[in-house]
Structures are given as C-alpha cells and as structure tokens.
C-alpha angles and dihedrals in degrees: 000000000000113000127216124254123259104220115202097217116198121207130200121275092227143019121285096013099102100110093043098052106031127064118237093248091057091053090046092054092047090054093050097051123092099179123068141174109205144170095232123008095210092056092042093053090049090053094045088053088054089049087058098240110189091212126095105260090223091056095057119108103236129173130180125242115175141129090295095057113109122222091242089063096056097081092062090055090061095054096098090049092051087051091056100263122136114234132194120218111206132190123206087250135356126356125352117238096028112099084338138112092243095085095085091052092049091051091052091048089057090050090053093050095251118151113245117204118189114204126209117261146126122303114187090204095056094040091051091050092048092053098040103077089226123128106298093183095060121032143135132210110216102183114211121359119222115286093215110096099229094041090047092053090049090050092050093050091048091051092049090050092049091047092052095045098043098030085235130153112234117208127190143154139209139208100275096241089056096049093103094053092049092049090052091048091052092052091048097046108038133077117261094246097050113111120237123189120198113197111184130178092355116207093008128108087257094054115148121181116170132161119198138153113262089248090055093049089056090056096045097043131222123317120228104275102147111135091345122123108255138175119202124206121194120194125176097159 
C-alpha cells in the first residue's frame, strides 16, 4: 500500500510576513491539505486561515503534538499517512523538527516507510547564524541554557571556552521573558573581545540583528528583548 506524504510545513515567524517568507508552492500545499499535526490547534487554525485554505476549519483533521505528547502516542498520529492520506506537520513558528517536538514523529515516520518532505521556510536559528558573522561552517545549537543563575554562568563560560577552542559558533535561546537576565549574564560572564549576536523578531518589521564584542555591548547597553523571540550567537573563535 502506498503511504501518504508527511509534509514538514513551515510557518512565518511573525504576523503578516507569509508572502515574503514562504514560496508559493508551500502555500499551495498548505491549502490542499486536510490533515494536520500541530502544536496548538488554535494557532494552527489561525495560520491556515492566513494560508487561505478553502476547507472549513472545523472539518480539518487536526491532532496535537507538543512537549506533553508521549512516545506511545506517536503511532496513532501516523494512521492517516499509513492509509494513504497526506499530512502536514506544523510548528508554532518556523520549521518543524528543528528545536521542535516534531523530531520524534519524523523519526518514526521514516521507520514506518513514510515519505517525509521538508518544505522551504524561515528558521530563526539558521537566519541568526547567517547574519551573525560567526563561523557558519562549524556551529552548534544548544537550545535553552539553565535557568538557575550559577548553572547558567557555568554553561555560558563552557560555551565560550568551546567556541574559542573549536572556532565554533554557539547558538542558544531563552524563554522570552528571561531574555534580559540571560543578556546580563552573558555580559557578566564572557571576555570583552568575545562576539555576541542578538537576533530579535527575525523577519518581522521589528527585526533587530546586531553583532558586537561583549565590551562594546557594555558601552551600548541592552536592547529591548523583553518577551520578544530572540536567538543568541556567541563566537570566541
């Protein structure tokens, strides 16, 4: 039996940027699909409305996949695909499977012989790295750093050491309301000559992407990062 295709369907990183960040064929596929696996149905329906889906939103097959989904629940999500139905996997923002709970489902889809088709769209991680000036040939995404103050400082210093030793760009994120605390910790923990990129609200009208040495950041002061999606890039190479 021929299976359906699991489309990894990217979504914009901000409001009103759909046509500027997604190719027409991605939008066309999103409009065609009637089955979706999403992080939050309310957000997904809002995005599908923006895509211009011709289907009644209430009629769409939509199942949740988020940080609370257990591995034993993943197989049931693949049932429409095994029955020959195409399905779209959507993140809350950006690309599914990258810093996103969709990776486990994608791995299981491969194990079941299901075709996985990634579609072109914005990734805040890749865009931040592209614009940082850090080493784009050797980099590591570290996810979230520890929230505890002492553990966070230890983690920052270890990342700086690794970056200097390996000439490697170190990328990480934080819960938006803790961005300020992380920024302060970076300035307090890193050497003056280490480069820090702050990439905020990428692809939106409020986008800010700035790379400065830590010493320069101390002179300029902190940008407005409170409750705003931000990617940090540290480079000591």
